[in-house]
Amino acid sequence: MIKLQQYTIQLISQIYIKINLQFSSSHFSIKSYDKIYGFAIPKINYPLKKNALSKQLLN
């Protein structure tokens, strides 16, 4: 059971690191905020790349 928890934590941290690397390497930057619905919504400006991450964000 403890090994399963360690494996899950390791897997989640690996996914998190991969996402962070993809975001930074694809020039993702949150430039401006819209004050709609009472909270700030980030507008993400990034060069459109035909990778899985950009497709997920566009859908």
Tab-separated table of N, CA and C in Angstrom:
chain	number	residue	atom	x	y	z
A	1	MET	N	0.831	-1.209	0.000
A	1	MET	CA	0.000	0.000	0.000
A	1	MET	C	0.867	1.260	0.000
A	2	ILE	N	1.906	1.252	0.817
A	2	ILE	CA	2.811	2.411	0.872
A	2	ILE	C	3.539	2.568	-0.464
A	3	LYS	N	3.942	1.437	-1.057
A	3	LYS	CA	4.623	1.494	-2.359
A	3	LYS	C	3.707	2.084	-3.426
A	4	LEU	N	2.432	1.743	-3.358
A	4	LEU	CA	1.458	2.267	-4.320
A	4	LEU	C	1.324	3.778	-4.179
A	5	GLN	N	1.285	4.253	-2.938
A	5	GLN	CA	1.201	5.700	-2.698
A	5	GLN	C	2.444	6.411	-3.224
A	6	GLN	N	3.614	5.856	-2.968
A	6	GLN	CA	4.865	6.448	-3.450
A	6	GLN	C	4.886	6.491	-4.969
A	7	TYR	N	4.424	5.409	-5.601
A	7	TYR	CA	4.388	5.333	-7.064
A	7	TYR	C	3.449	6.397	-7.630
A	8	THR	N	2.287	6.548	-7.001
A	8	THR	CA	1.307	7.551	-7.449
A	8	THR	C	1.873	8.954	-7.336
A	9	ILE	N	2.510	9.257	-6.210
A	9	ILE	CA	3.118	10.582	-6.004
A	9	ILE	C	4.206	10.827	-7.046
A	10	GLN	N	5.013	9.811	-7.310
A	10	GLN	CA	6.090	9.923	-8.299
A	10	GLN	C	5.515	10.184	-9.689
A	11	LEU	N	4.459	9.465	-10.034
A	11	LEU	CA	3.824	9.604	-11.342
A	11	LEU	C	3.245	11.002	-11.513
A	12	ILE	N	2.546	11.483	-10.492
A	12	ILE	CA	1.944	12.823	-10.550
A	12	ILE	C	3.024	13.889	-10.691
A	13	SER	N	4.113	13.761	-9.938
A	13	SER	CA	5.183	14.758	-10.017
A	13	SER	C	5.864	14.736	-11.385
A	14	GLN	N	6.007	13.557	-11.986
A	14	GLN	CA	6.592	13.467	-13.332
A	14	GLN	C	5.701	14.156	-14.357
A	15	ILE	N	4.393	13.922	-14.261
A	15	ILE	CA	3.442	14.562	-15.182
A	15	ILE	C	3.499	16.074	-15.007
A	16	TYR	N	3.525	16.532	-13.751
A	16	TYR	CA	3.570	17.962	-13.445
A	16	TYR	C	4.823	18.608	-14.043
A	17	ILE	N	5.959	17.941	-13.896
A	17	ILE	CA	7.229	18.454	-14.436
A	17	ILE	C	7.165	18.514	-15.962
A	18	LYS	N	6.624	17.475	-16.590
A	18	LYS	CA	6.500	17.457	-18.053
A	18	LYS	C	5.627	18.602	-18.543
A	19	ILE	N	4.504	18.830	-17.859
A	19	ILE	CA	3.604	19.926	-18.247
A	19	ILE	C	4.326	21.263	-18.103
A	20	ASN	N	5.023	21.455	-16.994
A	20	ASN	CA	5.765	22.701	-16.782
A	20	ASN	C	6.814	22.927	-17.861
A	21	LEU	N	7.540	21.880	-18.222
A	21	LEU	CA	8.561	21.989	-19.264
A	21	LEU	C	7.934	22.338	-20.604
A	22	GLN	N	6.802	21.716	-20.915
A	22	GLN	CA	6.124	22.009	-22.178
A	22	GLN	C	5.635	23.451	-22.200
A	23	PHE	N	5.103	23.912	-21.078
A	23	PHE	CA	4.616	25.283	-21.016
A	23	PHE	C	5.755	26.274	-21.221
A	24	SER	N	6.878	26.054	-20.530
A	24	SER	CA	7.974	27.017	-20.626
A	24	SER	C	8.665	26.954	-21.987
A	25	SER	N	8.743	25.769	-22.579
A	25	SER	CA	9.424	25.646	-23.867
A	25	SER	C	8.564	26.149	-25.025
A	26	SER	N	7.269	26.215	-24.822
A	26	SER	CA	6.373	26.674	-25.893
A	26	SER	C	6.069	28.165	-25.794
A	27	HIS	N	6.813	28.884	-24.985
A	27	HIS	CA	6.648	30.328	-24.795
A	27	HIS	C	5.244	30.686	-24.303
A	28	PHE	N	4.762	29.933	-23.354
A	28	PHE	CA	3.468	30.257	-22.777
A	28	PHE	C	3.648	31.426	-21.826
A	29	SER	N	2.805	32.408	-21.971
A	29	SER	CA	2.865	33.508	-21.015
A	29	SER	C	1.473	34.080	-20.807
A	30	ILE	N	1.158	34.308	-19.566
A	30	ILE	CA	-0.134	34.901	-19.238
A	30	ILE	C	0.058	36.410	-19.262
A	31	LYS	N	-0.497	37.062	-20.281
A	31	LYS	CA	-0.219	38.478	-20.506
A	31	LYS	C	-1.249	39.395	-19.857
A	32	SER	N	-2.512	39.051	-20.021
A	32	SER	CA	-3.526	39.986	-19.531
A	32	SER	C	-4.668	39.234	-18.865
A	33	TYR	N	-5.398	39.939	-18.068
A	33	TYR	CA	-6.501	39.354	-17.328
A	33	TYR	C	-7.794	40.071	-17.673
A	34	ASP	N	-8.838	39.303	-17.874
A	34	ASP	CA	-10.164	39.873	-18.091
A	34	ASP	C	-10.938	39.829	-16.786
A	35	LYS	N	-11.540	40.954	-16.455
A	35	LYS	CA	-12.368	40.994	-15.249
A	35	LYS	C	-13.810	40.658	-15.644
A	36	ILE	N	-14.039	39.377	-15.842
A	36	ILE	CA	-15.375	38.910	-16.203
A	36	ILE	C	-15.848	37.958	-15.106
A	37	TYR	N	-17.124	37.979	-14.850
A	37	TYR	CA	-17.744	37.105	-13.847
A	37	TYR	C	-17.165	37.330	-12.452
A	38	GLY	N	-16.552	38.480	-12.222
A	38	GLY	CA	-16.058	38.795	-10.884
A	38	GLY	C	-14.688	38.237	-10.548
A	39	PHE	N	-14.075	37.498	-11.484
A	39	PHE	CA	-12.714	37.022	-11.216
A	39	PHE	C	-11.866	37.124	-12.473
A	40	ALA	N	-10.576	37.084	-12.289
A	40	ALA	CA	-9.646	37.283	-13.404
A	40	ALA	C	-9.479	35.988	-14.194
A	41	ILE	N	-9.653	36.093	-15.505
A	41	ILE	CA	-9.426	34.947	-16.384
A	41	ILE	C	-8.159	35.220	-17.193
A	42	PRO	N	-7.141	34.375	-17.061
A	42	PRO	CA	-5.909	34.634	-17.812
A	42	PRO	C	-6.104	34.416	-19.306
A	43	LYS	N	-5.602	35.336	-20.099
A	43	LYS	CA	-5.536	35.141	-21.548
A	43	LYS	C	-4.148	34.599	-21.841
A	44	ILE	N	-4.083	33.405	-22.363
A	44	ILE	CA	-2.779	32.787	-22.610
A	44	ILE	C	-2.382	33.048	-24.058
A	45	ASN	N	-1.293	33.759	-24.238
A	45	ASN	CA	-0.763	34.023	-25.573
A	45	ASN	C	0.394	33.071	-25.834
A	46	TYR	N	0.286	32.300	-26.884
A	46	TYR	CA	1.355	31.358	-27.196
A	46	TYR	C	1.369	31.092	-28.695
A	47	PRO	N	2.537	30.793	-29.243
A	47	PRO	CA	2.591	30.419	-30.656
A	47	PRO	C	1.882	29.084	-30.854
A	48	LEU	N	1.024	29.011	-31.862
A	48	LEU	CA	0.272	27.781	-32.090
A	48	LEU	C	1.200	26.705	-32.629
A	49	LYS	N	1.342	25.669	-31.823
A	49	LYS	CA	2.149	24.531	-32.255
A	49	LYS	C	1.222	23.337	-32.369
A	50	LYS	N	1.467	22.507	-33.351
A	50	LYS	CA	0.601	21.349	-33.555
A	50	LYS	C	1.063	20.206	-32.660
A	51	ASN	N	0.942	20.421	-31.367
A	51	ASN	CA	1.245	19.346	-30.425
A	51	ASN	C	-0.005	19.046	-29.598
A	52	ALA	N	0.086	18.006	-28.819
A	52	ALA	CA	-1.071	17.557	-28.047
A	52	ALA	C	-1.536	18.614	-27.056
A	53	LEU	N	-0.582	19.328	-26.466
A	53	LEU	CA	-0.927	20.303	-25.432
A	53	LEU	C	-1.744	21.452	-26.003
A	54	SER	N	-1.316	22.008	-27.132
A	54	SER	CA	-2.049	23.127	-27.714
A	54	SER	C	-3.420	22.687	-28.212
A	55	LYS	N	-3.515	21.456	-28.712
A	55	LYS	CA	-4.813	20.941	-29.148
A	55	LYS	C	-5.763	20.817	-27.966
A	56	GLN	N	-5.247	20.359	-26.829
A	56	GLN	CA	-6.074	20.236	-25.626
A	56	GLN	C	-6.562	21.602	-25.175
A	57	LEU	N	-5.690	22.597	-25.213
A	57	LEU	CA	-6.058	23.934	-24.754
A	57	LEU	C	-7.064	24.598	-25.690
A	58	LEU	N	-6.969	24.297	-26.981
A	58	LEU	CA	-7.876	24.916	-27.941
A	58	LEU	C	-9.265	24.287	-27.925
A	59	ASN	N	-9.369	23.038	-27.503
A	59	ASN	CA	-10.676	22.367	-27.482
A	59	ASN	C	-11.539	22.826	-26.329
